[in-house]
Structures are given as structure tokens and as C-alpha cells.
Amino acid sequence: MEYHVIHAFTDTLFSGNPAGVCLPEGWPSDAAMQKIAAENNLSETAFVVKRGKGRYGLRWFTPTVEVDLCGHATLSAAYVLFDGREKDAHELIFHTASGALTVTKNGGLLCLHFPTKAVEECPAYPSIGKALGVTPLAVYTAGDFMVLVETEEILRALRPDFSRFDAIREEAGRENNLFGVIVTAPGTDCDFVSRYFAPGEGIPEDPVTGSAHCLLAPFWGKRLGKETMKARQVSPRGGLLHCEVCETQVKISGHAIRYLRGEIISAPCP
């Protein structure tokens, strides 16, 4: 099985978000894909299976669960294909659990065409503040929680207590722990900054989360009165995203760079 590791939302190795990209000839079993993702131990591993010219099936796995939307692994999959099997293409369509997702070339950037997600303000559950070690200005939800804090300095200084995330689930009445907590603030050299924590999905801190910007970009666009914005995810690795808010889509653009090209020669049995 052809295998790549791509660093997404960066043009510099050892920054951005690393994703595994597997190119099997057909779908492995769900159990096999989950074991491969656990072995890769990256925040996400993407599995890409060709459906037709410029069209592919795409699934994403963290080390512990399958997820229904992932930005950086989609960007990474598109990078691999545009650099190899689809060198002459300018657009790719991925069929996913979140519907058909388009990725286009935009100069030196790759552009994800993702659905917008509107957030609703919700109670500022005390468990969220205790887990993050900060008092939020406001808390919103759209599946994940989005926590607004006052400054980038506060955001960068966060040291969450992941042992307290179960208490968030219990206080918010969630049936399972499959949610993330996005923390965001105004940026000092960009429009807005964020970090993303999802220990229940096997990702204590995700380096750069494209899918979170389906919420973040519309939220900050309305707040700032802008349609196009520059965003940074200020995890230790860091990443840069260019966002454009359209009527029903968020266009999320970024660079990518290859770290590894290889072959998985011994896949697990179901």
C-alpha cells in the first residue's frame, strides 16, 4: 500500500499538521484501517480509493476513532494526488461521510471547499474553564465547543488538564466523549488565532485543524466584518490558513510539503 506523510498548512518541514495518506487499491476492512492509523500514531490518517477521473473515496481515522470531517488530511491527500496521479488536474472531488468535498489549486495554495457551520452560544460550563484553566469570555457549540478568550497571549499560555474533559461531557449531557474544544482569540499578526483539543478522539492537541475553521471563519467573519481572513493555529508546531467565507462554504487554503514517501508492506488482518 502506497503511503505518504505530508505536513499540511505549512511550507516548512516539521511544522504544520502531519497526516498519513494511504492509497490502497480497494478499501481495507474498518478494523485494518483503524490499526494502521493507530500504528501511524498521527492525528489523522487518510485512506483514498479511486472512483473515477478526479474522483476519490476518502475516509479519515485518528489513532482511536474514525471521524466524519478532517481538513488537514484532506489537504494532504489532495497534495499527494496533484503531485502524482492527478498532475494535470486542477480540481479533485472526494466522496466522504460529510458529502462531496472539492479541493482546487489556487496558485501555490491548495483550497478546501468545506461547508460552513454556524455556532450557537451555550452555557459557559464551569467544567470547561476548569479543564482549560481560564475563564472564557463566551462559549459556543456546533458539535465541538468553541471557547472565546480575550487575547492571543492567554491562548498561547493554555495548559489544559485533559483529565477534566470527561467532566465537560458529563456536565454538558453528551453521550460520548467524541468532541473537541476549540479555543480562539483575536490575532496579533493575523485576524484570529486558535488551538484545538480533543483527547476523547485520541488527539490531546491537534497541531492545525482545518475543519475547525468551518466554525471559526464564519464566526470571526461576522465579528470582524470580513469575508477573507488570515488565521493561525498557535499550537507548538503552528500553521497558517487563508479563509474565505462564502454563502454556504468556507474556502480554507494552505500550503503542504512532503515528509515521507513509502510503502506499507504488512497490513493487519481484520
PDB file of C-alpha atoms in Angstrom:
ATOM      1  CA  MET A   1       0.000   0.000   0.000  1.00  0.00           C
ATOM      2  CA  GLU A   2       1.485   3.330  -1.078  1.00  0.00           C
ATOM      3  CA  TYR A   3       1.952   5.597   1.966  1.00  0.00           C
ATOM      4  CA  HIS A   4       2.906   9.248   2.413  1.00  0.00           C
ATOM      5  CA  VAL A   5       3.310  11.653   5.331  1.00  0.00           C
ATOM      6  CA  ILE A   6       2.501  15.243   4.450  1.00  0.00           C
ATOM      7  CA  HIS A   7       2.903  18.328   6.632  1.00  0.00           C
ATOM      8  CA  ALA A   8      -0.210  20.440   5.978  1.00  0.00           C
ATOM      9  CA  PHE A   9      -0.863  24.173   6.327  1.00  0.00           C
ATOM     10  CA  THR A  10       2.840  24.929   6.133  1.00  0.00           C
ATOM     11  CA  ASP A  11       5.621  25.170   3.575  1.00  0.00           C
ATOM     12  CA  THR A  12       8.281  24.228   6.136  1.00  0.00           C
ATOM     13  CA  LEU A  13       9.068  20.716   7.325  1.00  0.00           C
ATOM     14  CA  PHE A  14       8.423  19.882  10.978  1.00  0.00           C
ATOM     15  CA  SER A  15       5.671  22.459  11.321  1.00  0.00           C
ATOM     16  CA  GLY A  16       2.004  22.407  10.353  1.00  0.00           C
ATOM     17  CA  ASN A  17      -0.007  19.233  10.883  1.00  0.00           C
ATOM     18  CA  PRO A  18       1.365  15.860   9.748  1.00  0.00           C
ATOM     19  CA  ALA A  19      -1.120  13.490   8.136  1.00  0.00           C
ATOM     20  CA  GLY A  20      -0.712   9.974   6.834  1.00  0.00           C
ATOM     21  CA  VAL A  21      -2.097   9.308   3.346  1.00  0.00           C
ATOM     22  CA  CYS A  22      -2.691   5.684   2.321  1.00  0.00           C
ATOM     23  CA  LEU A  23      -3.535   4.765  -1.280  1.00  0.00           C
ATOM     24  CA  PRO A  24      -4.906   1.198  -1.284  1.00  0.00           C
ATOM     25  CA  GLU A  25      -6.338  -0.350  -4.446  1.00  0.00           C
ATOM     26  CA  GLY A  26      -9.612  -1.037  -2.620  1.00  0.00           C
ATOM     27  CA  TRP A  27     -10.974  -0.429   0.846  1.00  0.00           C
ATOM     28  CA  PRO A  28      -9.276  -2.400   3.641  1.00  0.00           C
ATOM     29  CA  SER A  29     -11.563  -3.506   6.450  1.00  0.00           C
ATOM     30  CA  ASP A  30     -12.545  -0.890   9.014  1.00  0.00           C
ATOM     31  CA  ALA A  31     -10.529  -2.774  11.622  1.00  0.00           C
ATOM     32  CA  ALA A  32      -7.437  -2.795   9.403  1.00  0.00           C
ATOM     33  CA  MET A  33      -7.668   0.939   8.701  1.00  0.00           C
ATOM     34  CA  GLN A  34      -8.037   1.689  12.405  1.00  0.00           C
ATOM     35  CA  LYS A  35      -4.997  -0.457  13.233  1.00  0.00           C
ATOM     36  CA  ILE A  36      -2.922   1.258  10.550  1.00  0.00           C
ATOM     37  CA  ALA A  37      -3.944   4.672  11.890  1.00  0.00           C
ATOM     38  CA  ALA A  38      -3.044   3.603  15.421  1.00  0.00           C
ATOM     39  CA  GLU A  39       0.320   2.344  14.210  1.00  0.00           C
ATOM     40  CA  ASN A  40       0.989   5.577  12.313  1.00  0.00           C
ATOM     41  CA  ASN A  41       0.098   7.490  15.512  1.00  0.00           C
ATOM     42  CA  LEU A  42      -0.598  10.767  13.681  1.00  0.00           C
ATOM     43  CA  SER A  43      -3.602  12.934  14.467  1.00  0.00           C
ATOM     44  CA  GLU A  44      -5.206  11.585  11.273  1.00  0.00           C
ATOM     45  CA  THR A  45      -4.517   9.006   8.612  1.00  0.00           C
ATOM     46  CA  ALA A  46      -6.457   9.351   5.356  1.00  0.00           C
ATOM     47  CA  PHE A  47      -7.404   6.404   3.145  1.00  0.00           C
ATOM     48  CA  VAL A  48      -8.001   7.308  -0.513  1.00  0.00           C
ATOM     49  CA  VAL A  49      -9.572   4.974  -3.088  1.00  0.00           C
ATOM     50  CA  LYS A  50     -10.055   5.983  -6.722  1.00  0.00           C
ATOM     51  CA  ARG A  51     -13.651   6.178  -8.036  1.00  0.00           C
ATOM     52  CA  GLY A  52     -13.046   7.761 -11.421  1.00  0.00           C
ATOM     53  CA  LYS A  53     -11.095  10.534 -13.080  1.00  0.00           C
ATOM     54  CA  GLY A  54     -10.573  13.226 -10.459  1.00  0.00           C
ATOM     55  CA  ARG A  55     -12.910  11.477  -8.016  1.00  0.00           C
ATOM     56  CA  TYR A  56     -11.931   9.530  -4.908  1.00  0.00           C
ATOM     57  CA  GLY A  57     -13.442   7.980  -1.830  1.00  0.00           C
ATOM     58  CA  LEU A  58     -11.872   9.389   1.330  1.00  0.00           C
ATOM     59  CA  ARG A  59     -12.013   8.291   4.978  1.00  0.00           C
ATOM     60  CA  TRP A  60     -10.142   9.642   8.000  1.00  0.00           C
ATOM     61  CA  PHE A  61      -9.001   7.855  11.163  1.00  0.00           C
ATOM     62  CA  THR A  62      -7.381   9.177  14.327  1.00  0.00           C
ATOM     63  CA  PRO A  63      -5.341   6.665  16.360  1.00  0.00           C
ATOM     64  CA  THR A  64      -8.562   5.643  18.126  1.00  0.00           C
ATOM     65  CA  VAL A  65     -11.669   6.504  16.032  1.00  0.00           C
ATOM     66  CA  GLU A  66     -12.961   7.296  12.550  1.00  0.00           C
ATOM     67  CA  VAL A  67     -14.023  10.937  12.108  1.00  0.00           C
ATOM     68  CA  ASP A  68     -16.522  12.477   9.702  1.00  0.00           C
ATOM     69  CA  LEU A  69     -14.506  15.540   8.622  1.00  0.00           C
ATOM     70  CA  CYS A  70     -10.811  16.403   8.600  1.00  0.00           C
ATOM     71  CA  GLY A  71      -9.232  19.376   6.884  1.00  0.00           C
ATOM     72  CA  HIS A  72      -5.502  18.814   7.062  1.00  0.00           C
ATOM     73  CA  ALA A  73      -5.697  15.164   5.962  1.00  0.00           C
ATOM     74  CA  THR A  74      -7.911  16.191   3.007  1.00  0.00           C
ATOM     75  CA  LEU A  75      -5.364  18.849   2.046  1.00  0.00           C
ATOM     76  CA  SER A  76      -2.612  16.225   2.385  1.00  0.00           C
ATOM     77  CA  ALA A  77      -4.486  13.685   0.238  1.00  0.00           C
ATOM     78  CA  ALA A  78      -5.008  16.319  -2.457  1.00  0.00           C
ATOM     79  CA  TYR A  79      -1.320  17.252  -2.330  1.00  0.00           C
ATOM     80  CA  VAL A  80      -0.294  13.624  -2.911  1.00  0.00           C
ATOM     81  CA  LEU A  81      -2.688  13.238  -5.847  1.00  0.00           C
ATOM     82  CA  PHE A  82      -1.911  16.590  -7.503  1.00  0.00           C
ATOM     83  CA  ASP A  83       1.790  15.731  -7.213  1.00  0.00           C
ATOM     84  CA  GLY A  84       1.342  12.235  -8.659  1.00  0.00           C
ATOM     85  CA  ARG A  85      -1.668  10.538 -10.195  1.00  0.00           C
ATOM     86  CA  GLU A  86      -3.527  13.790 -10.984  1.00  0.00           C
ATOM     87  CA  LYS A  87      -0.682  16.054 -12.139  1.00  0.00           C
ATOM     88  CA  ASP A  88      -2.808  17.631 -14.893  1.00  0.00           C
ATOM     89  CA  ALA A  89      -5.915  18.148 -12.751  1.00  0.00           C
ATOM     90  CA  HIS A  90      -6.954  21.474 -11.228  1.00  0.00           C
ATOM     91  CA  GLU A  91      -9.816  20.072  -9.156  1.00  0.00           C
ATOM     92  CA  LEU A  92     -10.430  16.915  -7.141  1.00  0.00           C
ATOM     93  CA  ILE A  93     -13.679  15.672  -5.640  1.00  0.00           C
ATOM     94  CA  PHE A  94     -13.614  13.495  -2.527  1.00  0.00           C
ATOM     95  CA  HIS A  95     -16.667  11.451  -1.531  1.00  0.00           C
ATOM     96  CA  THR A  96     -16.767  11.370   2.263  1.00  0.00           C
ATOM     97  CA  ALA A  97     -19.016  10.908   5.289  1.00  0.00           C
ATOM     98  CA  SER A  98     -19.594  14.689   5.097  1.00  0.00           C
ATOM     99  CA  GLY A  99     -20.622  14.594   1.439  1.00  0.00           C
ATOM    100  CA  ALA A 100     -18.672  15.529  -1.679  1.00  0.00           C
ATOM    101  CA  LEU A 101     -15.731  17.817  -0.867  1.00  0.00           C
ATOM    102  CA  THR A 102     -13.841  19.733  -3.545  1.00  0.00           C
ATOM    103  CA  VAL A 103     -10.160  20.704  -3.448  1.00  0.00           C
ATOM    104  CA  THR A 104      -8.754  23.089  -6.045  1.00  0.00           C
ATOM    105  CA  LYS A 105      -5.369  24.571  -6.886  1.00  0.00           C
ATOM    106  CA  ASN A 106      -5.126  28.278  -6.133  1.00  0.00           C
ATOM    107  CA  GLY A 107      -1.720  29.492  -7.255  1.00  0.00           C
ATOM    108  CA  GLY A 108       0.757  27.934  -4.845  1.00  0.00           C
ATOM    109  CA  LEU A 109      -2.014  27.062  -2.391  1.00  0.00           C
ATOM    110  CA  LEU A 110      -4.471  24.184  -2.186  1.00  0.00           C
ATOM    111  CA  CYS A 111      -8.040  25.252  -1.389  1.00  0.00           C
ATOM    112  CA  LEU A 112     -10.549  23.165   0.552  1.00  0.00           C
ATOM    113  CA  HIS A 113     -14.201  23.908  -0.216  1.00  0.00           C
ATOM    114  CA  PHE A 114     -15.849  22.952   3.079  1.00  0.00           C
ATOM    115  CA  PRO A 115     -19.372  23.508   4.450  1.00  0.00           C
ATOM    116  CA  THR A 116     -19.961  26.398   6.842  1.00  0.00           C
ATOM    117  CA  LYS A 117     -21.081  25.642  10.378  1.00  0.00           C
ATOM    118  CA  ALA A 118     -22.947  28.185  12.474  1.00  0.00           C
ATOM    119  CA  VAL A 119     -22.274  28.270  16.201  1.00  0.00           C
ATOM    120  CA  GLU A 120     -24.777  28.972  18.953  1.00  0.00           C
ATOM    121  CA  GLU A 121     -23.868  30.422  22.307  1.00  0.00           C
ATOM    122  CA  CYS A 122     -24.270  27.899  25.105  1.00  0.00           C
ATOM    123  CA  PRO A 123     -23.730  27.923  28.866  1.00  0.00           C
ATOM    124  CA  ALA A 124     -20.167  28.588  29.978  1.00  0.00           C
ATOM    125  CA  TYR A 125     -19.989  25.267  31.780  1.00  0.00           C
ATOM    126  CA  PRO A 126     -17.651  25.554  34.794  1.00  0.00           C
ATOM    127  CA  SER A 127     -16.018  22.269  33.749  1.00  0.00           C
ATOM    128  CA  ILE A 128     -14.704  23.926  30.560  1.00  0.00           C
ATOM    129  CA  GLY A 129     -12.989  26.712  32.493  1.00  0.00           C
ATOM    130  CA  LYS A 130     -11.548  24.198  34.962  1.00  0.00           C
ATOM    131  CA  ALA A 131     -10.223  21.956  32.183  1.00  0.00           C
ATOM    132  CA  LEU A 132      -8.617  24.873  30.336  1.00  0.00           C
ATOM    133  CA  GLY A 133      -7.504  26.831  33.404  1.00  0.00           C
ATOM    134  CA  VAL A 134      -9.065  30.059  32.109  1.00  0.00           C
ATOM    135  CA  THR A 135     -12.327  31.995  32.423  1.00  0.00           C
ATOM    136  CA  PRO A 136     -13.965  32.186  28.960  1.00  0.00           C
ATOM    137  CA  LEU A 137     -15.481  35.377  27.581  1.00  0.00           C
ATOM    138  CA  ALA A 138     -18.144  33.158  25.969  1.00  0.00           C
ATOM    139  CA  VAL A 139     -18.724  29.537  24.941  1.00  0.00           C
ATOM    140  CA  TYR A 140     -20.410  28.386  21.726  1.00  0.00           C
ATOM    141  CA  THR A 141     -21.239  24.992  20.278  1.00  0.00           C
ATOM    142  CA  ALA A 142     -21.763  23.337  16.901  1.00  0.00           C
ATOM    143  CA  GLY A 143     -20.857  19.775  17.831  1.00  0.00           C
ATOM    144  CA  ASP A 144     -17.488  20.866  19.153  1.00  0.00           C
ATOM    145  CA  PHE A 145     -17.276  23.577  21.791  1.00  0.00           C
ATOM    146  CA  MET A 146     -15.747  26.910  20.804  1.00  0.00           C
ATOM    147  CA  VAL A 147     -14.333  28.976  23.645  1.00  0.00           C
ATOM    148  CA  LEU A 148     -13.583  32.671  23.195  1.00  0.00           C
ATOM    149  CA  VAL A 149     -10.759  34.171  25.272  1.00  0.00           C
ATOM    150  CA  GLU A 150      -9.552  37.740  25.394  1.00  0.00           C
ATOM    151  CA  THR A 151      -6.044  37.676  23.939  1.00  0.00           C
ATOM    152  CA  GLU A 152      -3.607  35.589  21.915  1.00  0.00           C
ATOM    153  CA  GLU A 153      -1.251  35.675  24.907  1.00  0.00           C
ATOM    154  CA  ILE A 154      -3.845  33.913  27.069  1.00  0.00           C
ATOM    155  CA  LEU A 155      -4.461  31.372  24.323  1.00  0.00           C
ATOM    156  CA  ARG A 156      -0.787  30.553  23.862  1.00  0.00           C
ATOM    157  CA  ALA A 157      -0.320  30.095  27.616  1.00  0.00           C
ATOM    158  CA  LEU A 158      -3.084  27.474  27.977  1.00  0.00           C
ATOM    159  CA  ARG A 159      -2.031  24.181  29.562  1.00  0.00           C
ATOM    160  CA  PRO A 160      -5.251  22.130  29.635  1.00  0.00           C
ATOM    161  CA  ASP A 161      -5.895  19.415  32.195  1.00  0.00           C
ATOM    162  CA  PHE A 162      -7.100  16.616  29.910  1.00  0.00           C
ATOM    163  CA  SER A 163      -8.219  14.516  32.860  1.00  0.00           C
ATOM    164  CA  ARG A 164     -11.043  17.033  33.319  1.00  0.00           C
ATOM    165  CA  PHE A 165     -12.515  16.649  29.801  1.00  0.00           C
ATOM    166  CA  ASP A 166     -14.802  13.810  30.919  1.00  0.00           C
ATOM    167  CA  ALA A 167     -16.393  16.295  33.322  1.00  0.00           C
ATOM    168  CA  ILE A 168     -17.261  18.518  30.335  1.00  0.00           C
ATOM    169  CA  ARG A 169     -19.081  15.615  28.713  1.00  0.00           C
ATOM    170  CA  GLU A 170     -20.978  14.870  31.909  1.00  0.00           C
ATOM    171  CA  GLU A 171     -21.936  18.489  32.638  1.00  0.00           C
ATOM    172  CA  ALA A 172     -22.993  19.166  29.031  1.00  0.00           C
ATOM    173  CA  GLY A 173     -25.001  15.942  28.845  1.00  0.00           C
ATOM    174  CA  ARG A 174     -23.012  14.457  25.960  1.00  0.00           C
ATOM    175  CA  GLU A 175     -23.494  10.740  25.368  1.00  0.00           C
ATOM    176  CA  ASN A 176     -19.866  10.188  24.446  1.00  0.00           C
ATOM    177  CA  ASN A 177     -16.513  11.934  24.599  1.00  0.00           C
ATOM    178  CA  LEU A 178     -16.181  12.455  20.834  1.00  0.00           C
ATOM    179  CA  PHE A 179     -15.979  16.227  20.793  1.00  0.00           C
ATOM    180  CA  GLY A 180     -13.263  18.833  20.584  1.00  0.00           C
ATOM    181  CA  VAL A 181     -12.725  22.118  22.335  1.00  0.00           C
ATOM    182  CA  ILE A 182     -11.655  24.976  20.069  1.00  0.00           C
ATOM    183  CA  VAL A 183     -10.186  27.974  21.861  1.00  0.00           C
ATOM    184  CA  THR A 184      -9.897  31.205  19.899  1.00  0.00           C
ATOM    185  CA  ALA A 185      -8.872  34.841  20.280  1.00  0.00           C
ATOM    186  CA  PRO A 186      -8.068  37.876  18.115  1.00  0.00           C
ATOM    187  CA  GLY A 187      -4.666  37.578  16.427  1.00  0.00           C
ATOM    188  CA  THR A 188      -1.732  39.936  16.806  1.00  0.00           C
ATOM    189  CA  ASP A 189      -0.341  39.466  13.263  1.00  0.00           C
ATOM    190  CA  CYS A 190      -3.438  37.880  11.677  1.00  0.00           C
ATOM    191  CA  ASP A 191      -7.200  38.125  12.007  1.00  0.00           C
ATOM    192  CA  PHE A 192      -7.676  35.362  14.555  1.00  0.00           C
ATOM    193  CA  VAL A 193      -5.841  32.529  16.262  1.00  0.00           C
ATOM    194  CA  SER A 194      -6.938  29.197  17.704  1.00  0.00           C
ATOM    195  CA  ARG A 195      -5.965  25.932  19.361  1.00  0.00           C
ATOM    196  CA  TYR A 196      -7.858  22.630  19.298  1.00  0.00           C
ATOM    197  CA  PHE A 197      -8.059  19.908  21.944  1.00  0.00           C
ATOM    198  CA  ALA A 198      -9.806  16.524  21.510  1.00  0.00           C
ATOM    199  CA  PRO A 199      -8.418  13.952  23.970  1.00  0.00           C
ATOM    200  CA  GLY A 200     -11.579  11.825  23.639  1.00  0.00           C
ATOM    201  CA  GLU A 201     -10.726  11.289  19.956  1.00  0.00           C
ATOM    202  CA  GLY A 202      -7.112  10.374  20.716  1.00  0.00           C
ATOM    203  CA  ILE A 203      -5.815  13.880  19.894  1.00  0.00           C
ATOM    204  CA  PRO A 204      -4.777  15.789  23.038  1.00  0.00           C
ATOM    205  CA  GLU A 205      -3.844  18.805  20.894  1.00  0.00           C
ATOM    206  CA  ASP A 206      -4.236  18.879  17.122  1.00  0.00           C
ATOM    207  CA  PRO A 207      -1.452  20.941  15.518  1.00  0.00           C
ATOM    208  CA  VAL A 208      -3.626  22.552  12.803  1.00  0.00           C
ATOM    209  CA  THR A 209      -7.340  21.813  12.400  1.00  0.00           C
ATOM    210  CA  GLY A 210      -8.798  22.722   9.015  1.00  0.00           C
ATOM    211  CA  SER A 211     -12.316  21.532   9.896  1.00  0.00           C
ATOM    212  CA  ALA A 212     -12.459  23.822  12.958  1.00  0.00           C
ATOM    213  CA  HIS A 213     -12.322  26.759  10.565  1.00  0.00           C
ATOM    214  CA  CYS A 214     -15.756  25.790   9.242  1.00  0.00           C
ATOM    215  CA  LEU A 215     -16.905  27.332  12.556  1.00  0.00           C
ATOM    216  CA  LEU A 216     -14.129  29.826  13.175  1.00  0.00           C
ATOM    217  CA  ALA A 217     -14.129  31.615   9.829  1.00  0.00           C
ATOM    218  CA  PRO A 218     -17.883  32.446   9.768  1.00  0.00           C
ATOM    219  CA  PHE A 219     -17.749  33.455  13.445  1.00  0.00           C
ATOM    220  CA  TRP A 220     -14.807  35.823  13.004  1.00  0.00           C
ATOM    221  CA  GLY A 221     -16.016  36.999   9.597  1.00  0.00           C
ATOM    222  CA  LYS A 222     -19.241  38.242  11.167  1.00  0.00           C
ATOM    223  CA  ARG A 223     -17.412  39.676  14.170  1.00  0.00           C
ATOM    224  CA  LEU A 224     -14.796  41.496  12.068  1.00  0.00           C
ATOM    225  CA  GLY A 225     -16.991  42.332   9.090  1.00  0.00           C
ATOM    226  CA  LYS A 226     -14.691  40.466   6.695  1.00  0.00           C
ATOM    227  CA  GLU A 227     -15.087  37.777   4.053  1.00  0.00           C
ATOM    228  CA  THR A 228     -11.372  36.946   3.673  1.00  0.00           C
ATOM    229  CA  MET A 229      -9.127  36.415   6.671  1.00  0.00           C
ATOM    230  CA  LYS A 230      -5.751  35.066   7.663  1.00  0.00           C
ATOM    231  CA  ALA A 231      -5.710  32.677  10.613  1.00  0.00           C
ATOM    232  CA  ARG A 232      -3.022  30.978  12.642  1.00  0.00           C
ATOM    233  CA  GLN A 233      -3.287  27.891  14.785  1.00  0.00           C
ATOM    234  CA  VAL A 234      -0.802  28.552  17.561  1.00  0.00           C
ATOM    235  CA  SER A 235      -0.030  25.005  18.656  1.00  0.00           C
ATOM    236  CA  PRO A 236       3.654  24.225  19.268  1.00  0.00           C
ATOM    237  CA  ARG A 237       4.019  23.249  15.574  1.00  0.00           C
ATOM    238  CA  GLY A 238       1.806  26.063  14.277  1.00  0.00           C
ATOM    239  CA  GLY A 239       0.146  26.582  10.917  1.00  0.00           C
ATOM    240  CA  LEU A 240      -1.236  29.277   8.620  1.00  0.00           C
ATOM    241  CA  LEU A 241      -4.670  29.175   6.959  1.00  0.00           C
ATOM    242  CA  HIS A 242      -6.254  31.558   4.459  1.00  0.00           C
ATOM    243  CA  CYS A 243     -10.044  31.631   4.863  1.00  0.00           C
ATOM    244  CA  GLU A 244     -12.804  32.985   2.649  1.00  0.00           C
ATOM    245  CA  VAL A 245     -16.414  32.879   3.824  1.00  0.00           C
ATOM    246  CA  CYS A 246     -18.948  32.280   1.055  1.00  0.00           C
ATOM    247  CA  GLU A 247     -22.710  31.777   1.297  1.00  0.00           C
ATOM    248  CA  THR A 248     -22.699  28.068   2.106  1.00  0.00           C
ATOM    249  CA  GLN A 249     -18.980  27.282   2.060  1.00  0.00           C
ATOM    250  CA  VAL A 250     -15.737  28.210   3.705  1.00  0.00           C
ATOM    251  CA  LYS A 251     -12.721  28.128   1.415  1.00  0.00           C
ATOM    252  CA  ILE A 252      -9.713  27.134   3.515  1.00  0.00           C
ATOM    253  CA  SER A 253      -6.377  27.391   1.722  1.00  0.00           C
ATOM    254  CA  GLY A 254      -2.887  26.387   2.740  1.00  0.00           C
ATOM    255  CA  HIS A 255       0.452  25.011   1.669  1.00  0.00           C
ATOM    256  CA  ALA A 256       1.674  21.443   2.128  1.00  0.00           C
ATOM    257  CA  ILE A 257       5.048  19.728   1.970  1.00  0.00           C
ATOM    258  CA  ARG A 258       6.017  16.060   1.768  1.00  0.00           C
ATOM    259  CA  TYR A 259       7.971  14.495   4.612  1.00  0.00           C
ATOM    260  CA  LEU A 260       7.869  10.800   3.678  1.00  0.00           C
ATOM    261  CA  ARG A 261       7.030   8.546   0.735  1.00  0.00           C
ATOM    262  CA  GLY A 262       6.981   4.805   1.258  1.00  0.00           C
ATOM    263  CA  GLU A 263       5.028   1.569   1.272  1.00  0.00           C
ATOM    264  CA  ILE A 264       3.163  -0.333   3.947  1.00  0.00           C
ATOM    265  CA  ILE A 265       4.257  -3.881   3.290  1.00  0.00           C
ATOM    266  CA  SER A 266       2.466  -5.745   6.074  1.00  0.00           C
ATOM    267  CA  ALA A 267      -1.129  -4.712   6.730  1.00  0.00           C
ATOM    268  CA  PRO A 268      -3.089  -6.229   9.652  1.00  0.00           C
ATOM    269  CA  CYS A 269      -5.860  -8.749   9.202  1.00  0.00           C
ATOM    270  CA  PRO A 270      -9.434  -7.664  10.093  1.00  0.00           C
TER     271      PRO A 270
END
